[in-house]
Amino acid sequence: MDAHRSRQSSRSQRSADHSSAGAAERKEQALRQAEVNEYYGGFNDSILTFSGLHGRIHDASSSVNAVKGSLQRVRRMLLEERGSLDQLYSKSNQLGAIVAILKRLEEVKKVREEISAYAREKKFLAAAGKLVQDMQFVFDPELDSIEALAGLRQLLEKEKADLIQKLVDELHSHIYLKSVYCERRMGVEGEDGGDGTDDAGGDAGAAGAAGQKPLGKSDRPGRHRMRRVRKAKKASESGDDAESNPEADSFAYVEMLLESLATLETTNETLQEIKSSISLELSRLIDGIIGEVEERNRVLISRSRVTDHDDPLLAQDADREVLSDFARILFARLESVLEYHDYVLDIVHHFDRNERYSLTSALSPVSPPTPAAARRSRPYTIGDIWGAMKTEILALLKDYLIVEDAQAGPVDIAHSSGDAGVKDLFHMEKGDGLASAADALYTQIERHFQSLTTSIADRKKELTTPAVIDEYADQQNSLQHKLLVEPGIEHAPVLLNMALRFTSRVAPMVASGAAGSPSAILSPAVRRSVAGDLSPASPLVAGPQAAPGDADADEYLQTFFRKVFLPHAEAQAMRLFDAVTSASDAFDVDLNTYFGGRPVFRSAAAIVPLLHDFGGLLNSLDMFRGENWGILLQLSTRYYDKCLELFQDTVRSPENQTYLSVRWSENMEMQLLFDRRFRQAEKPGDVDREIRQEEALKTDRSLNLYELIFDVKRLVCLAQLHQTLEWLLAQLDRISAERAAVLRKQEGPAAAAQLKRHEADKSKVVNRYLSLSVQCLMVLRIEVRTHCFHYLDLATREGDYRLDSEALEPESYIQALNADVSTVEEKMEACLPANKLALVFGHVSVLMAHILIANTRHIKSFNAAGNKKMVRNILALQQNLTNIALSEESGLDRARKFYELYDLGADGILKHIAEHGPAFSFDDYRRMIDFVYSGDSDQRTAPPSSQHEAHVRRLHELLSQPAGAPVRSAKA
C-alpha cells in the first residue's frame, strides 16, 4: 500500500509541473505580442510626422523664393538715380547742426549764472568742467569764422580768470588756515587732526617723547587723510553726501580745488602763484596769531608792562606765559600749513601720473597738448615753503631774543662767517621774477621744439638770473611783526625749545624735500615713508642719536644758536659783568650776602646770580649742539682774573715790591706743609719743619718793615678775598653739578666725551680759584708769623736784659707784638670762620717760644733781673693769646720753662737734665749756662773759668748719652 501511495504522489507531482510550465510560456508570448504592437504604433506615427514636415518644407521654399523675388525688385529700385533725395538729406543735416549749435550757444550764454550757482554751493569741480566744455565748444576752430562769437569768447575768458582767482583764494584760505573749516585751526600742539592720529606730536619735552616710536608707512597722518579723502570723494560722487558742505572736509575740499585747477589746465600757474605768495601769506598768518594771542592775553600783557619795574619776577612769569601761548599756537599752525602744502604737492604728483588730465589738455583747443615732462615740472617744492618758514622763525627768534640796541648789526644766518670786514653796499642774488619769466619762455620752446631741445632742461637748471639787492634798503620795519613782550635772552627756553620740537615733528616732510636734493623728485608721500624708515625710534634729540635728516632739518636753529644767540648772550653777560666789576664798590663787602657767617664782595654777590641764571638758561637749551658751558667758563675766568689782579695789587708795596709773605708762600716746601694742614692731614713734626723752613728763608737776619704788611686793610682784603673765593667755589660746584646732571641724561659716546670735557674744564677753573684762595690764607698765616719774627727779633736784639732792678713792664716790642696780633685777630675774626682763623694763627705760640729760645744768641748780656723781664715778656705774650681766645697758646710754656732754668744755676741745670732728660738743644743749654756765669759777674762778659769749662763738658756728656743710660754723679 505504501508503494501505491508513493506512485500516486509522483504522478501528481509531474502533473503539477507540466501545468506550471505551460502558464509561463503563455505569459511570455503575451509580452512579445504587446511589444510588437507598440513598435507598429510608433512606426505609424513617424510616417504621419514625416508627411507633415515634408509639407512645411515645401511651403517654406515657396516663401523664400517669393521674398527673393521681392528683394531683387527692391534692389533694382534702389539702384535707380534720384538727385532730389540727396539734396534733402544734406539740407536736413545742416539744419540739424545749426539748431544744435544755436541750442548750445543758448546754453553757453547761461554759463555765468551756472558757474555762480556752482560757486555758491562750493561745487568748483562741476563749474570747472562746465566751463571747459563750453570753452571747447566756443573755441572750436570750425567756429572761428563766426565773428558774432567774439563777445562770448571774451565772456568765457573772463569767467575762467574769475573762477581761477576764486579757486586760488579758496586754496589759500584753507592752506593758510583762514577758513573756519580748516583742521586744527586753533593750532594747539598735540591736537588730533581728525584722522585718529596726533599730528602735532604733543607739547611734551624731549625726555617725555623719547619713548615714542616713529609711525609706520600705513600709520602716518597723510596716509589716513588720503584714505579718508578718497572715501569722502567716492561718497560724494555716488550722491550719498550730496547735501553736505563740500568745504567741511578741508583736505577733500583742497583736492577738489586742485582737481578743478587741473581741469582748467592752470596747475603750474597756480603753484607759481602759491610760491610767490608764500612769504606774504606766512607773514599775515603770524600777524593774525599775534593779534589773537594779544587779545586773549591782554590782561597778562598789561600786567607785565605795569609790574616790569616793580616786580621783575612777576613780569617775567607773565611774559613767559604769553610767549608760551604764542609759540604753541604759532608752531602748531605752521605745522598745519606745512602739512597742507605737502598734501597739495602730493595731489599734484598724483595728477601728474593720471593721464586723465593729459586727455583734457589734448582735447582743449585753448592751448596745444602739454608734454608729459612739462606737466611734471612743478614750480615749487616743499623746500620753498620750509625756507620761508625758517626765515620767519629766525626773524621771530631774533626779534624776541636779541635786544636791538645790543646788536652789532644785522645778522645773516645763512651766510654768517667769522670774517669781520667792510659790508658791501650791494650783492648779487637770484631774482625769482626774472627766473620765472625765463622758465615760462623755456617751457614754450620745449612745447614747440620738444624733439630738438633735449638739452634745454639741463640748461634751465643752470640758469641763474642776477638781481641787485640793496643791503641798506629800509625794509626791516615793514616786515617786522608786532612784539607781544619785550625782547630778552630769558625767552630762549620757550622759543628755541618749541622751535626745535616743531622742527623734529616736520623733519620727515622737509629733511629730504629741499630743492636740488635727489629725493626732491619723489612724491611727498614716498619721501615721508623713506624718511620715516630712516628715522630713529625717538624724536629729534641733539647728539649722535639724531638721524641725518633731522640734523639737516634743525641746522638752521643750531646755526642761530651758535652764531647768533650764544654770541649775543655772551656779549650781554660780559656787559653785565663789566658793569658789576667796574663799579667803585665792586670789592667792598656786601652786608646782605654771607658765607659761613662772613660777608663776601658785592661783585661776587652780583656775579653768582648771573652765573646761576645763565647756567639754568643754557641747561634748559641742552638739546642744542654747542659749547654751552663756554659763557660760564668765560665769566668765571674773567672774575678770577679780577680777583688775581686784586690780590696782586694788595700784596705789592707802594714801591711796587712784592711783600715777603708772598715770596715765602711760593716756596714748594711751605706750600706742601700748608696744603697738608689745609686738608687736615698734618703729619708729626710738620710744625718743626715749618719753623726750620722759615728760618732758612729768613737767613738769620732781621726782617725790615717794608717787607711786611702792616696795613691792616690789606690783610682784611686778603681775608675777604679768600672768603669770597670759597663762596664762589661752592657756587661753581653747584652750577657744575647741575650741568653734569643734564649731560648724564644723554647717551652715546659724544655725550660721554662732552661730560668728560666739562669735568676737565670745571677742574681747571676750580683749581685756579682754589689755588688763589689757599694762597690768600697762606699769605695771612705767613704774615702773622713774620710779624712775630720781626718783633721778637727786635725784643732780643735791642732789648736790655742786664738790669739793676726788676722791670715792671714787658719789653716795648713785646707790647707792640701783642697789639699787632690782637688787631689782626680782631679783623680776621670778622672776615674768616673759626676753622680758617685757626689756620692763620695755628701754632703761633710754638713759633714765639722757638724764637725766644733760639734768639738767646742775640742777647748781649743777661742777669737775674733781665731773666725776670724775659719771663714777664713770655707771660705777657701768653696772656694776650689767651685773651684773644686762640688755641695752642700753651706753646709758650716751653720758653718760660727754659728761662726758669736760669734760677737753678749751672749745677741745677745739669741736675735737671740728669733727672728729667734733655728738653732743649746743647747750644740752648750752653747759652743758659753762659747767662748764669755772666749774671754772677759784674762784667758784661764773664771770663772763661775752669768751673765753667767743667760744666760745659758735663753738659756735653749728658746730652751725648743715649736714652736710658745710667747717669753719673755730677761730682764725678
Coordinates of C-alpha atoms in Angstrom, one line a residue, residues 134-567:
D134 CA 31.8 125.5 -23.0
M135 CA 35.2 126.8 -24.0
Q136 CA 36.0 123.7 -26.0
F137 CA 32.7 124.3 -27.9
V138 CA 33.1 128.1 -28.4
F139 CA 36.8 127.9 -29.3
D140 CA 36.3 125.1 -31.8
P141 CA 38.4 126.0 -34.9
E142 CA 35.3 125.4 -37.1
L143 CA 33.6 128.3 -35.4
D144 CA 36.5 130.7 -35.8
S145 CA 34.8 132.3 -38.8
I146 CA 31.8 133.3 -36.8
E147 CA 32.5 136.9 -35.8
A148 CA 29.4 137.1 -33.6
L149 CA 31.1 134.7 -31.1
A150 CA 33.9 137.1 -30.1
G151 CA 31.9 138.6 -27.2
L152 CA 31.0 135.2 -26.0
R153 CA 34.7 134.1 -26.1
Q154 CA 35.7 137.2 -24.1
L155 CA 33.0 136.3 -21.6
L156 CA 34.3 132.8 -21.2
E157 CA 37.9 134.0 -20.8
K158 CA 36.7 136.4 -18.1
E159 CA 34.7 133.7 -16.3
K160 CA 37.8 131.4 -16.5
A161 CA 40.0 134.1 -14.9
D162 CA 37.4 134.8 -12.2
L163 CA 37.0 131.1 -11.5
I164 CA 40.7 130.6 -11.3
Q165 CA 41.0 133.5 -8.9
K166 CA 38.2 132.1 -6.7
L167 CA 39.9 128.7 -6.7
V168 CA 43.3 130.3 -5.7
D169 CA 41.6 132.3 -3.0
E170 CA 39.8 129.3 -1.7
L171 CA 43.0 127.3 -1.8
H172 CA 44.9 130.0 0.2
S173 CA 42.0 130.2 2.6
H174 CA 42.5 126.5 3.5
I175 CA 46.3 126.2 3.1
Y176 CA 46.9 129.1 5.4
L177 CA 44.1 128.2 7.9
K178 CA 41.8 131.2 7.1
S179 CA 38.7 129.1 6.7
V180 CA 36.7 128.1 9.8
Y181 CA 36.6 124.5 8.4
C182 CA 40.4 124.1 8.4
E183 CA 41.6 121.2 10.6
R184 CA 43.5 122.2 13.7
R185 CA 42.7 125.8 13.0
M186 CA 43.0 126.6 16.7
G187 CA 46.6 125.4 16.5
V188 CA 47.0 123.6 19.8
E189 CA 50.1 121.4 19.9
G190 CA 49.1 117.7 20.1
E191 CA 45.6 118.4 18.8
D192 CA 44.1 115.5 16.9
G193 CA 44.0 116.2 13.2
G194 CA 40.7 114.4 12.9
D195 CA 42.1 111.3 11.4
G196 CA 42.8 109.4 14.6
T197 CA 46.5 110.4 14.8
D198 CA 48.3 113.1 16.8
D199 CA 49.5 115.4 14.1
A200 CA 51.5 117.8 16.2
G201 CA 53.4 115.2 18.2
G202 CA 52.3 116.8 21.5
D203 CA 53.8 119.6 23.6
A204 CA 55.9 117.2 25.6
G205 CA 59.6 117.7 26.2
A206 CA 62.3 115.7 24.6
A207 CA 62.5 113.3 27.6
G208 CA 58.8 112.5 27.5
A209 CA 58.8 111.9 23.8
A210 CA 61.9 109.7 23.8
G211 CA 59.9 106.5 24.2
Q212 CA 57.7 107.1 21.3
K213 CA 58.2 105.0 18.1
P214 CA 58.0 106.5 14.6
L215 CA 54.8 105.9 12.7
G216 CA 54.9 103.2 10.1
K217 CA 54.1 103.9 6.5
S218 CA 50.4 102.9 6.9
D219 CA 50.1 104.9 10.2
R220 CA 51.2 108.3 9.1
P221 CA 48.6 111.2 9.2
G222 CA 49.0 111.7 5.4
R223 CA 48.0 108.1 4.7
H224 CA 45.0 108.2 6.9
R225 CA 44.0 111.6 5.4
M226 CA 44.4 110.3 1.8
R227 CA 42.2 107.3 2.5
R228 CA 39.7 109.5 4.2
V229 CA 39.6 111.9 1.3
R230 CA 39.2 109.1 -1.3
K231 CA 36.3 107.7 0.7
A232 CA 34.6 111.1 1.0
K233 CA 35.1 111.7 -2.7
K234 CA 33.6 108.4 -3.6
A235 CA 30.6 109.1 -1.3
S236 CA 30.2 112.5 -2.9
E237 CA 30.3 111.0 -6.5
S238 CA 27.8 108.4 -5.6
G239 CA 25.4 111.0 -4.3
D240 CA 25.3 109.8 -0.7
D241 CA 26.6 113.1 0.6
A242 CA 25.2 115.5 -2.0
E243 CA 23.5 117.8 0.5
S244 CA 26.6 118.2 2.8
N245 CA 29.0 121.1 2.6
P246 CA 32.0 120.2 0.4
E247 CA 34.2 122.6 2.5
A248 CA 33.5 120.7 5.7
D249 CA 36.3 118.2 4.9
S250 CA 39.1 120.6 4.4
F251 CA 41.6 118.2 2.7
A252 CA 39.0 116.7 0.4
Y253 CA 38.0 120.3 -0.5
V254 CA 41.6 121.2 -1.3
E255 CA 41.9 118.1 -3.5
M256 CA 38.7 119.2 -5.3
L257 CA 40.1 122.7 -5.8
L258 CA 43.3 121.3 -7.3
E259 CA 41.4 119.0 -9.5
S260 CA 39.4 121.9 -10.7
L261 CA 42.6 123.8 -11.5
A262 CA 43.9 120.8 -13.3
T263 CA 40.7 120.6 -15.3
L264 CA 41.3 124.2 -16.2
E265 CA 44.9 123.4 -17.2
T266 CA 46.3 126.1 -14.8
T267 CA 48.0 123.9 -12.2
N268 CA 51.5 125.2 -12.8
E269 CA 50.4 128.8 -12.9
T270 CA 48.6 128.3 -9.6
L271 CA 51.6 126.7 -8.0
Q272 CA 53.7 129.6 -9.2
E273 CA 51.3 132.0 -7.6
I274 CA 51.3 130.0 -4.4
K275 CA 55.1 130.1 -4.4
S276 CA 55.2 133.8 -4.9
S277 CA 52.8 134.5 -2.1
I278 CA 54.3 132.2 0.5
S279 CA 56.2 134.9 2.4
L280 CA 53.3 137.3 2.3
E281 CA 50.8 134.7 3.5
L282 CA 53.0 133.4 6.3
S283 CA 53.5 137.0 7.4
R284 CA 49.8 137.5 7.5
L285 CA 49.3 134.2 9.3
I286 CA 51.8 135.3 12.0
D287 CA 50.2 138.7 12.3
G288 CA 46.9 137.0 12.8
I289 CA 48.3 134.8 15.5
I290 CA 49.9 137.8 17.3
G291 CA 46.6 139.6 17.3
E292 CA 44.7 136.5 18.6
V293 CA 47.3 135.9 21.4
E294 CA 47.3 139.6 22.2
E295 CA 43.5 139.7 22.5
R296 CA 43.4 136.5 24.6
N297 CA 46.3 137.6 26.9
R298 CA 45.5 141.3 27.2
V299 CA 45.4 141.1 31.0
L300 CA 48.8 139.4 31.2
I301 CA 50.4 141.8 28.8
S302 CA 49.1 144.8 30.7
R303 CA 50.3 143.3 34.0
S304 CA 53.8 142.7 32.5
R305 CA 54.1 146.3 31.4
V306 CA 52.9 147.6 34.7
T307 CA 55.0 145.4 37.0
D308 CA 58.1 145.4 34.9
H309 CA 59.9 147.8 37.2
D310 CA 58.1 147.0 40.5
D311 CA 58.4 143.2 40.4
P312 CA 60.6 141.8 37.6
L313 CA 60.0 138.2 38.5
L314 CA 56.2 138.6 38.2
A315 CA 56.7 140.4 34.8
Q316 CA 59.0 137.5 33.6
D317 CA 56.3 134.9 34.6
A318 CA 53.7 136.9 32.7
D319 CA 55.9 137.3 29.6
R320 CA 56.7 133.5 29.7
E321 CA 53.1 132.6 29.8
V322 CA 52.3 134.9 26.9
L323 CA 55.2 133.7 24.8
S324 CA 54.3 130.0 25.5
D325 CA 50.8 130.6 24.3
F326 CA 52.1 132.4 21.2
A327 CA 54.8 129.8 20.4
R328 CA 52.4 126.9 20.9
I329 CA 49.8 128.3 18.5
L330 CA 52.5 129.5 16.0
F331 CA 54.3 126.2 15.6
A332 CA 51.2 124.1 15.6
R333 CA 49.7 126.3 12.8
L334 CA 53.0 126.4 10.9
E335 CA 53.0 122.6 11.0
S336 CA 49.4 122.5 9.7
V337 CA 50.4 124.9 6.9
L338 CA 53.3 122.6 6.0
E339 CA 51.0 119.6 6.0
Y340 CA 48.6 121.4 3.7
H341 CA 51.5 122.2 1.3
D342 CA 52.8 118.7 1.5
Y343 CA 49.3 117.4 0.7
V344 CA 49.0 119.8 -2.2
L345 CA 52.2 118.6 -3.7
D346 CA 51.1 115.0 -3.1
I347 CA 47.9 115.6 -5.0
V348 CA 49.7 117.4 -7.8
H349 CA 52.1 114.5 -8.1
H350 CA 49.1 112.1 -8.3
F351 CA 47.6 114.3 -11.1
D352 CA 50.9 114.2 -12.9
R353 CA 50.7 110.4 -13.1
N354 CA 47.0 110.5 -14.1
E355 CA 46.5 110.5 -17.9
R356 CA 43.0 111.8 -17.5
Y357 CA 44.3 115.4 -17.3
S358 CA 46.5 114.9 -20.3
L359 CA 43.5 113.9 -22.3
T360 CA 41.8 117.1 -21.2
S361 CA 44.7 119.0 -22.4
A362 CA 44.8 117.2 -25.7
L363 CA 41.1 117.9 -26.4
S364 CA 41.4 121.5 -25.3
P365 CA 41.7 123.9 -28.3
V366 CA 42.8 126.7 -26.0
S367 CA 46.5 125.5 -25.8
P368 CA 48.4 122.9 -27.6
P369 CA 48.9 119.5 -25.9
T370 CA 51.3 119.6 -23.0
P371 CA 54.2 117.1 -23.0
A372 CA 54.5 114.8 -20.0
A373 CA 57.8 116.3 -19.0
A374 CA 56.3 119.8 -19.0
R375 CA 53.3 118.7 -17.0
R376 CA 55.5 117.2 -14.3
S377 CA 57.7 120.3 -13.9
R378 CA 56.3 121.9 -10.7
P379 CA 57.2 125.5 -9.9
Y380 CA 57.8 124.9 -6.2
T381 CA 58.7 122.2 -3.7
I382 CA 58.2 121.7 0.0
G383 CA 61.7 123.2 0.4
D384 CA 60.3 126.5 -0.7
I385 CA 57.7 126.7 2.0
W386 CA 60.1 125.4 4.5
G387 CA 62.7 128.0 3.6
A388 CA 60.1 130.8 4.0
M389 CA 59.1 129.3 7.4
K390 CA 62.7 129.2 8.5
T391 CA 63.1 132.8 7.6
E392 CA 60.0 133.8 9.6
I393 CA 61.1 131.6 12.6
L394 CA 64.6 133.1 12.6
A395 CA 63.2 136.6 12.3
L396 CA 60.9 136.0 15.3
L397 CA 63.7 134.4 17.3
K398 CA 65.9 137.4 16.5
D399 CA 63.1 139.9 17.5
Y400 CA 62.3 138.2 20.8
L401 CA 65.8 137.1 21.9
I402 CA 68.2 139.7 20.6
V403 CA 67.9 143.2 22.2
E404 CA 68.0 145.7 19.3
D405 CA 70.4 148.2 21.0
A406 CA 72.8 145.4 21.8
Q407 CA 73.2 144.2 18.2
A408 CA 76.4 145.0 16.4
G409 CA 74.5 144.9 13.1
P410 CA 72.1 142.8 11.0
V411 CA 72.6 139.1 11.2
D412 CA 72.7 136.9 8.2
I413 CA 72.3 133.4 9.4
A414 CA 72.7 131.6 6.1
H415 CA 76.0 133.4 5.1
S416 CA 77.4 134.4 8.5
S417 CA 81.1 133.8 9.0
G418 CA 83.9 134.6 11.3
D419 CA 85.4 137.3 8.9
A420 CA 84.6 140.8 10.1
G421 CA 85.1 143.2 7.2
V422 CA 83.5 146.1 5.4
K423 CA 80.0 145.3 4.4
D424 CA 79.2 145.7 0.7
L425 CA 76.5 148.1 -0.4
F426 CA 75.1 145.6 -2.9
H427 CA 75.4 141.9 -3.6
M428 CA 74.2 139.7 -6.4
E429 CA 71.3 137.3 -5.8
K430 CA 69.0 135.2 -7.8
G431 CA 65.8 137.1 -8.8
D432 CA 62.6 135.0 -8.7
G433 CA 60.6 137.2 -11.0
L434 CA 63.1 137.1 -13.9
A435 CA 63.8 133.5 -13.3
S436 CA 60.1 132.7 -13.6
A437 CA 59.8 134.6 -16.8
A438 CA 62.8 132.7 -18.2
D439 CA 61.2 129.4 -17.1
A440 CA 58.0 130.3 -19.0
L441 CA 59.9 131.1 -22.2
Y442 CA 61.8 127.8 -22.0
T443 CA 58.5 126.0 -21.4
Q444 CA 57.1 127.4 -24.7
I445 CA 60.3 126.5 -26.5
E446 CA 60.1 122.9 -25.2
R447 CA 56.4 122.6 -26.3
H448 CA 57.1 123.6 -29.9
F449 CA 60.5 122.1 -30.3
Q450 CA 60.5 119.1 -28.0
S451 CA 62.4 116.9 -30.4
L452 CA 65.1 119.4 -31.0
T453 CA 65.7 120.6 -27.4
T454 CA 66.9 117.6 -25.5
S455 CA 69.4 119.7 -23.5
I456 CA 67.2 122.6 -22.6
A457 CA 66.1 121.1 -19.4
D458 CA 69.7 120.8 -18.2
R459 CA 70.5 124.3 -19.4
K460 CA 67.5 125.6 -17.5
K461 CA 68.7 124.1 -14.3
E462 CA 72.0 126.0 -14.7
L463 CA 70.2 129.3 -15.2
T464 CA 70.9 132.0 -12.6
T465 CA 69.4 135.4 -13.2
P466 CA 71.2 138.1 -11.3
A467 CA 69.3 140.7 -9.3
V468 CA 70.8 143.7 -7.4
I469 CA 69.7 143.7 -3.7
D470 CA 70.2 147.0 -1.7
E471 CA 71.6 145.9 1.6
Y472 CA 70.6 149.2 3.2
A473 CA 67.0 149.4 2.0
D474 CA 64.7 150.2 4.8
Q475 CA 62.5 147.1 4.7
Q476 CA 63.1 145.7 8.2
N477 CA 60.4 147.9 9.8
S478 CA 57.8 146.9 7.2
L479 CA 58.5 143.2 7.6
Q480 CA 58.9 143.1 11.4
H481 CA 55.9 141.8 13.4
K482 CA 54.5 143.4 16.5
L483 CA 56.2 142.3 19.7
L484 CA 54.0 140.8 22.4
V485 CA 56.7 141.2 25.1
E486 CA 60.0 143.0 25.5
P487 CA 62.9 141.1 23.9
G488 CA 65.4 139.3 26.1
I489 CA 67.5 136.2 26.2
E490 CA 65.4 134.8 29.0
H491 CA 62.8 133.9 26.4
A492 CA 65.1 131.4 24.8
P493 CA 63.9 128.2 26.6
V494 CA 60.3 128.8 25.5
L495 CA 61.0 129.8 21.9
L496 CA 64.1 127.8 21.0
N497 CA 62.9 124.5 22.6
M498 CA 59.4 124.8 21.0
A499 CA 61.0 125.6 17.6
L500 CA 63.3 122.6 17.9
R501 CA 60.4 120.3 18.8
F502 CA 58.4 121.7 15.9
T503 CA 61.4 121.1 13.5
S504 CA 61.6 117.5 14.8
R505 CA 58.0 116.9 14.0
V506 CA 58.2 118.2 10.5
A507 CA 61.6 116.7 9.7
P508 CA 60.2 113.7 7.8
M509 CA 58.4 116.2 5.4
V510 CA 61.2 118.7 4.9
A511 CA 64.5 116.9 5.6
S512 CA 64.6 115.2 2.2
G513 CA 62.4 117.6 0.2
A514 CA 64.9 120.5 -0.3
A515 CA 65.1 121.8 -3.8
G516 CA 68.0 120.2 -5.6
S517 CA 68.2 117.1 -3.4
P518 CA 67.9 113.7 -5.1
S519 CA 64.8 112.8 -3.2
A520 CA 63.0 116.0 -4.3
I521 CA 61.8 114.3 -7.4
L522 CA 59.9 111.8 -5.4
S523 CA 56.3 112.3 -4.4
P524 CA 55.8 113.7 -0.9
A525 CA 54.2 110.5 0.3
V526 CA 57.2 108.5 -0.8
R527 CA 59.6 111.0 0.8
R528 CA 57.7 110.8 4.1
S529 CA 57.8 107.0 4.0
V530 CA 61.5 106.9 3.2
A531 CA 62.2 109.5 5.9
G532 CA 60.2 107.5 8.4
D533 CA 62.0 104.3 7.7
L534 CA 65.4 106.1 8.2
S535 CA 64.4 107.9 11.3
P536 CA 65.4 106.6 14.8
A537 CA 63.0 105.2 17.4
S538 CA 62.9 108.5 19.3
P539 CA 62.2 112.1 18.1
L540 CA 64.9 114.7 17.4
V541 CA 67.5 114.9 20.1
A542 CA 70.7 116.8 19.7
G543 CA 73.6 114.5 19.7
P544 CA 74.8 111.3 18.0
Q545 CA 71.3 109.6 18.1
A546 CA 69.7 112.2 15.8
A547 CA 69.0 111.0 12.3
P548 CA 70.9 112.7 9.4
G549 CA 67.6 114.1 8.0
D550 CA 66.7 115.5 11.4
A551 CA 70.1 117.0 11.9
D552 CA 69.8 118.7 8.5
A553 CA 66.3 120.0 9.3
D554 CA 67.3 121.7 12.5
E555 CA 70.6 123.0 11.3
Y556 CA 69.1 126.5 10.9
L557 CA 68.3 126.5 14.6
Q558 CA 71.7 125.1 15.5
T559 CA 73.3 127.8 13.4
F560 CA 71.2 130.5 15.0
F561 CA 72.1 129.2 18.4
R562 CA 75.8 129.0 17.8
K563 CA 76.3 132.1 15.6
V564 CA 73.7 134.5 16.9
F565 CA 72.2 133.6 20.3
L566 CA 75.4 132.4 22.1
P567 CA 77.5 135.4 20.9

